[in-house]
């Protein structure tokens, strides 16, 4: 039985249409959120951080933390349902590859620019998309902590995370890199035989001299050393494939200079799928 106890965004919605049948505790969570609003309890009270994690963590980037957003819990419940379906022998479903990340990975989903690429390259690998828009490393750690285990371990996982830690958060590049390391360790603890491909954070902003670009370069510079002691982990930086010879990031590749276009997703898949297939024995 998984241990997720969702606390949706503290707003009293007029209907319960967002309450998911997949998680009976969500009704309780919604009512609690409404109560929180009326009694003016600070939202920070509901950042679910274990006392042990707080003591042992050097920085919030490595401490599991929940997000108080109803859509986030909806998506998390959907992922729980996908895992439970894979665990049900009657449903003839399997999950062999985990794709872990933020909105950049999330955009492989239906309606996103990467959907055709997902269908062509990742769907045949029985992949589960664990990308959530806006997530930082601490949010991914919480999600992994609150997923039911797969009865048959995945063969591989791909991880790309960290851009929101430094571009929308207050983390320094080394702190964000520590968060990436913590997730890689967590994945290895969950499935010790699973192969893990950790990607360097993709370049952001058009020009090399932009502060975000520099921070990402620094973040990635720490990863090879931080990851080398974790079993079954391979590091790969495919970021240069998105840039021209002068290091410029075009809007054809990433229209908002952060999220890849369909062309960018094709480059991504071309760069990693051969390695993933080798890891998976396919």
CSV table of C-alpha atoms in Angstrom, one decimal:
chain,number,residue,atom,x,y,z
A,1,UNK,CA,0.0,0.0,0.0
A,2,UNK,CA,1.5,3.3,-1.0
A,3,UNK,CA,2.0,6.0,1.6
A,4,UNK,CA,0.8,9.1,-0.2
A,5,UNK,CA,-1.4,11.4,1.9
A,6,UNK,CA,-2.3,14.3,-0.5
A,7,UNK,CA,-3.0,17.8,0.6
A,8,UNK,CA,-4.4,19.7,-2.4
A,9,UNK,CA,-4.1,23.4,-2.9
A,10,UNK,CA,-6.0,25.1,-0.1
A,11,UNK,CA,-9.0,26.5,-2.0
A,12,UNK,CA,-12.6,25.5,-1.5
A,13,UNK,CA,-13.8,24.5,-5.0
A,14,UNK,CA,-17.6,24.5,-5.6
A,15,UNK,CA,-17.6,20.9,-6.7
A,16,UNK,CA,-15.7,17.8,-6.0
A,17,UNK,CA,-15.0,17.0,-9.7
A,18,UNK,CA,-11.3,16.9,-9.0
A,19,UNK,CA,-11.6,14.2,-6.3
A,20,UNK,CA,-10.1,11.1,-7.8
A,21,UNK,CA,-11.6,7.6,-7.3
A,22,UNK,CA,-8.1,6.3,-7.4
A,23,UNK,CA,-7.3,7.7,-4.0
A,24,UNK,CA,-10.0,7.6,-1.4
A,25,UNK,CA,-8.0,9.9,0.9
A,26,UNK,CA,-8.4,12.8,-1.6
A,27,UNK,CA,-11.9,13.6,-0.3
A,28,UNK,CA,-10.5,14.0,3.2
A,29,UNK,CA,-7.6,16.1,1.9
A,30,UNK,CA,-10.0,18.4,0.0
A,31,UNK,CA,-12.1,18.9,3.2
A,32,UNK,CA,-9.0,19.5,5.2
A,33,UNK,CA,-7.8,22.1,2.7
A,34,UNK,CA,-11.0,24.0,3.1
A,35,UNK,CA,-10.8,23.9,6.8
A,36,UNK,CA,-7.2,25.2,6.6
A,37,UNK,CA,-8.5,28.2,4.6
A,38,UNK,CA,-11.2,29.0,7.2
A,39,UNK,CA,-8.9,28.8,10.2
A,40,UNK,CA,-6.1,30.6,8.5
A,41,UNK,CA,-3.4,28.0,9.2
A,42,UNK,CA,-0.3,28.9,7.2
A,43,UNK,CA,0.1,26.8,4.0
A,44,UNK,CA,3.7,26.1,5.0
A,45,UNK,CA,2.4,23.8,7.7
A,46,UNK,CA,1.5,21.4,5.0
A,47,UNK,CA,4.9,21.0,3.5
A,48,UNK,CA,5.3,17.3,4.2
A,49,UNK,CA,8.9,16.9,5.3
A,50,UNK,CA,9.9,14.1,7.6
A,51,UNK,CA,11.8,15.1,10.7
A,52,UNK,CA,14.5,12.6,9.9
A,53,UNK,CA,14.9,14.0,6.4
A,54,UNK,CA,15.1,17.5,7.8
A,55,UNK,CA,17.9,16.5,10.3
A,56,UNK,CA,19.9,14.5,7.7
A,57,UNK,CA,19.5,16.9,4.8
A,58,UNK,CA,22.1,19.4,4.0
A,59,UNK,CA,19.7,21.5,1.9
A,60,UNK,CA,16.0,21.6,0.8
A,61,UNK,CA,17.0,20.4,-2.7
A,62,UNK,CA,17.6,16.9,-1.1
A,63,UNK,CA,14.6,16.9,1.2
A,64,UNK,CA,11.4,15.4,-0.1
A,65,UNK,CA,8.7,18.1,-0.2
A,66,UNK,CA,5.1,18.1,-1.5
A,67,UNK,CA,3.5,20.7,-3.7
A,68,UNK,CA,0.1,22.1,-2.8
A,69,UNK,CA,-1.6,22.1,-6.2
A,70,UNK,CA,-4.6,20.1,-7.1
A,71,UNK,CA,-3.5,19.3,-10.6
A,72,UNK,CA,-0.2,18.0,-9.2
A,73,UNK,CA,-2.1,15.5,-7.0
A,74,UNK,CA,-4.3,14.6,-9.9
A,75,UNK,CA,-1.3,13.7,-12.0
A,76,UNK,CA,0.3,11.9,-9.1
A,77,UNK,CA,-2.8,9.8,-8.6
A,78,UNK,CA,-2.9,9.0,-12.3
A,79,UNK,CA,0.7,7.7,-12.1
A,80,UNK,CA,-0.2,5.6,-9.1
A,81,UNK,CA,-3.1,4.1,-11.1
A,82,UNK,CA,-0.7,3.3,-14.0
A,83,UNK,CA,1.6,1.5,-11.7
A,84,UNK,CA,-1.3,-0.4,-10.1
A,85,UNK,CA,-2.5,-1.4,-13.6
A,86,UNK,CA,1.0,-2.7,-14.4
A,87,UNK,CA,0.9,-4.7,-11.1
A,88,UNK,CA,-2.4,-6.3,-12.1
A,89,UNK,CA,-1.8,-9.5,-14.0
A,90,UNK,CA,-5.3,-9.3,-15.5
A,91,UNK,CA,-4.5,-6.1,-17.3
A,92,UNK,CA,-1.6,-7.2,-19.4
A,93,UNK,CA,0.3,-4.0,-18.9
A,94,UNK,CA,4.0,-3.5,-18.1
A,95,UNK,CA,6.3,-0.6,-17.2
A,96,UNK,CA,9.9,-1.2,-18.2
A,97,UNK,CA,11.2,2.4,-18.4
A,98,UNK,CA,10.8,5.4,-16.1
A,99,UNK,CA,11.1,8.9,-17.5
A,100,UNK,CA,11.6,11.1,-14.5
A,101,UNK,CA,11.7,14.9,-14.6
A,102,UNK,CA,9.8,18.2,-14.8
A,103,UNK,CA,7.8,20.0,-17.5
A,104,UNK,CA,10.4,19.2,-20.1
A,105,UNK,CA,9.7,15.5,-19.7
A,106,UNK,CA,6.0,16.2,-19.1
A,107,UNK,CA,5.8,17.6,-22.6
A,108,UNK,CA,6.2,14.1,-24.1
A,109,UNK,CA,2.6,13.6,-22.9
A,110,UNK,CA,-0.6,13.8,-25.0
A,111,UNK,CA,-1.0,17.3,-26.4
A,112,UNK,CA,2.6,18.2,-25.9
A,113,UNK,CA,5.2,18.9,-28.6
A,114,UNK,CA,6.9,15.7,-27.8
A,115,UNK,CA,3.9,13.4,-28.2
A,116,UNK,CA,4.7,12.1,-31.7
A,117,UNK,CA,8.3,11.4,-30.5
A,118,UNK,CA,7.0,9.6,-27.4
A,119,UNK,CA,4.7,7.4,-29.5
A,120,UNK,CA,7.5,6.5,-31.9
A,121,UNK,CA,10.4,5.9,-29.5
A,122,UNK,CA,9.2,5.6,-25.9
A,123,UNK,CA,5.8,3.9,-26.0
A,124,UNK,CA,7.3,0.8,-27.6
A,125,UNK,CA,9.7,0.7,-24.6
A,126,UNK,CA,6.7,0.6,-22.2
A,127,UNK,CA,7.7,3.9,-20.6
A,128,UNK,CA,6.0,5.7,-17.8
A,129,UNK,CA,6.2,9.5,-17.9
A,130,UNK,CA,7.0,10.8,-14.5
A,131,UNK,CA,7.6,14.4,-15.6
A,132,UNK,CA,5.7,17.0,-13.7
A,133,UNK,CA,5.7,20.7,-14.7
A,134,UNK,CA,7.5,23.0,-12.4
A,135,UNK,CA,9.0,20.3,-10.2
A,136,UNK,CA,12.3,20.7,-8.5
A,137,UNK,CA,14.5,17.9,-7.1
A,138,UNK,CA,12.8,18.0,-3.7
A,139,UNK,CA,9.3,17.5,-5.3
A,140,UNK,CA,10.6,14.5,-7.4
A,141,UNK,CA,11.9,12.9,-4.2
A,142,UNK,CA,8.5,13.3,-2.5
A,143,UNK,CA,6.8,11.7,-5.5
A,144,UNK,CA,9.1,8.8,-5.6
A,145,UNK,CA,8.6,8.3,-1.9
A,146,UNK,CA,4.8,8.1,-2.4
A,147,UNK,CA,4.6,5.7,-5.3
A,148,UNK,CA,3.7,2.0,-4.9
A,149,UNK,CA,6.5,-0.3,-6.0
A,150,UNK,CA,6.3,-2.1,-9.3
A,151,UNK,CA,6.1,-5.9,-8.8
A,152,UNK,CA,8.4,-6.3,-11.8
A,153,UNK,CA,11.3,-3.8,-11.6
A,154,UNK,CA,11.8,-1.5,-14.5
A,155,UNK,CA,14.8,-2.2,-16.6
A,156,UNK,CA,15.9,1.4,-16.9
A,157,UNK,CA,15.2,5.0,-15.9
A,158,UNK,CA,16.1,8.3,-17.5
A,159,UNK,CA,16.4,11.4,-15.2
A,160,UNK,CA,16.6,15.0,-16.2
A,161,UNK,CA,15.9,17.5,-13.5
A,162,UNK,CA,17.3,20.6,-11.8
A,163,UNK,CA,16.5,23.6,-14.1
A,164,UNK,CA,13.7,24.8,-11.8
A,165,UNK,CA,15.9,24.6,-8.7
A,166,UNK,CA,18.1,27.4,-10.0
A,167,UNK,CA,16.0,29.3,-12.5
A,168,UNK,CA,12.8,29.5,-10.5
A,169,UNK,CA,14.1,28.6,-7.0
A,170,UNK,CA,16.9,29.9,-4.8
A,171,UNK,CA,19.3,27.0,-5.1
A,172,UNK,CA,22.9,27.4,-6.1
A,173,UNK,CA,24.1,25.1,-8.9
A,174,UNK,CA,25.9,22.8,-6.4
A,175,UNK,CA,22.8,22.5,-4.3
A,176,UNK,CA,20.7,21.6,-7.3
A,177,UNK,CA,23.3,19.0,-8.4
A,178,UNK,CA,23.1,17.5,-4.9
A,179,UNK,CA,19.4,17.1,-5.5
A,180,UNK,CA,20.0,15.3,-8.7
A,181,UNK,CA,22.4,12.9,-6.9
A,182,UNK,CA,19.7,12.3,-4.2
A,183,UNK,CA,17.2,11.3,-6.8
A,184,UNK,CA,19.7,9.0,-8.5
A,185,UNK,CA,20.3,7.3,-5.1
A,186,UNK,CA,16.6,7.0,-4.5
A,187,UNK,CA,16.0,5.3,-7.8
A,188,UNK,CA,18.8,2.9,-7.1
A,189,UNK,CA,17.4,2.1,-3.7
A,190,UNK,CA,13.9,1.5,-5.2
A,191,UNK,CA,15.2,-0.8,-7.9
A,192,UNK,CA,18.8,-1.9,-7.3
A,193,UNK,CA,19.2,-3.8,-10.6
A,194,UNK,CA,17.6,-1.0,-12.7
A,195,UNK,CA,20.0,0.9,-15.0
A,196,UNK,CA,19.8,4.7,-14.6
A,197,UNK,CA,20.6,7.3,-17.3
A,198,UNK,CA,21.1,10.7,-15.8
A,199,UNK,CA,21.1,13.6,-18.3
A,200,UNK,CA,22.8,16.9,-17.8
A,201,UNK,CA,20.3,19.7,-17.5
A,202,UNK,CA,19.4,21.1,-20.9
A,203,UNK,CA,20.6,24.5,-21.9
A,204,UNK,CA,18.3,27.4,-21.2
A,205,UNK,CA,18.1,30.9,-22.7
A,206,UNK,CA,19.4,31.8,-26.1
A,207,UNK,CA,22.9,33.1,-25.3
A,208,UNK,CA,25.9,31.7,-23.5
A,209,UNK,CA,26.3,34.8,-21.3
A,210,UNK,CA,22.8,34.5,-19.8
A,211,UNK,CA,23.0,33.8,-16.0
A,212,UNK,CA,20.7,30.8,-16.3
A,213,UNK,CA,22.9,29.3,-19.0
A,214,UNK,CA,26.0,29.8,-16.8
A,215,UNK,CA,24.3,28.3,-13.8
A,216,UNK,CA,23.2,25.2,-15.7
A,217,UNK,CA,26.8,24.7,-17.1
A,218,UNK,CA,28.1,24.8,-13.5
A,219,UNK,CA,25.4,22.5,-12.2
A,220,UNK,CA,26.2,19.9,-14.9
A,221,UNK,CA,29.9,20.2,-14.1
A,222,UNK,CA,29.3,18.6,-10.7
A,223,UNK,CA,27.3,15.7,-11.8
A,224,UNK,CA,30.0,13.2,-13.1
A,225,UNK,CA,31.7,13.3,-9.7
A,226,UNK,CA,28.5,13.2,-7.7
A,227,UNK,CA,27.1,10.2,-9.6
A,228,UNK,CA,30.2,8.0,-10.0
A,229,UNK,CA,29.7,6.1,-6.8
A,230,UNK,CA,26.1,5.2,-7.4
A,231,UNK,CA,25.6,1.7,-8.8
A,232,UNK,CA,24.2,1.3,-12.3
A,233,UNK,CA,24.2,5.0,-13.1
A,234,UNK,CA,25.4,6.5,-16.4
A,235,UNK,CA,25.8,10.2,-17.0
A,236,UNK,CA,25.2,11.8,-20.4
A,237,UNK,CA,25.2,15.4,-21.4
A,238,UNK,CA,23.2,15.9,-24.7
A,239,UNK,CA,22.8,19.6,-24.3
A,240,UNK,CA,25.3,20.6,-27.0
A,241,UNK,CA,23.0,18.9,-29.5
A,242,UNK,CA,20.4,21.6,-29.1
A,243,UNK,CA,22.9,24.4,-29.9
A,244,UNK,CA,24.5,25.8,-33.0
A,245,UNK,CA,28.3,26.0,-33.4
A,246,UNK,CA,28.3,29.3,-31.5
A,247,UNK,CA,26.4,28.0,-28.6
A,248,UNK,CA,23.2,29.8,-29.6
A,249,UNK,CA,19.9,28.2,-28.7
A,250,UNK,CA,17.4,28.9,-31.5
A,251,UNK,CA,13.6,29.3,-31.0
A,252,UNK,CA,13.1,26.6,-33.6
A,253,UNK,CA,14.8,24.2,-31.2
A,254,UNK,CA,13.2,25.6,-28.0
A,255,UNK,CA,10.5,28.2,-28.7
A,256,UNK,CA,10.6,29.6,-25.2
A,257,UNK,CA,14.3,28.9,-24.8
A,258,UNK,CA,13.5,26.3,-22.1
A,259,UNK,CA,11.2,23.6,-23.5
A,260,UNK,CA,12.1,21.7,-26.7
A,261,UNK,CA,10.0,21.8,-29.8
A,262,UNK,CA,9.1,18.6,-31.6
A,263,UNK,CA,12.4,18.9,-33.4
A,264,UNK,CA,14.1,19.2,-30.0
A,265,UNK,CA,12.3,16.1,-28.7
A,266,UNK,CA,13.5,14.2,-31.8
A,267,UNK,CA,17.1,15.2,-31.0
A,268,UNK,CA,16.6,14.1,-27.4
A,269,UNK,CA,15.2,10.7,-28.4
A,270,UNK,CA,17.9,10.1,-31.0
A,271,UNK,CA,20.6,10.9,-28.4
A,272,UNK,CA,19.3,8.6,-25.6
A,273,UNK,CA,17.2,5.8,-27.1
A,274,UNK,CA,20.1,3.7,-28.3
A,275,UNK,CA,21.7,3.8,-24.8
A,276,UNK,CA,18.3,3.0,-23.2
A,277,UNK,CA,17.8,0.0,-25.4
A,278,UNK,CA,21.2,-1.3,-24.6
A,279,UNK,CA,20.5,-0.9,-20.9
A,280,UNK,CA,17.2,-2.7,-21.3
A,281,UNK,CA,18.6,-5.5,-23.4
A,282,UNK,CA,16.5,-4.6,-26.4
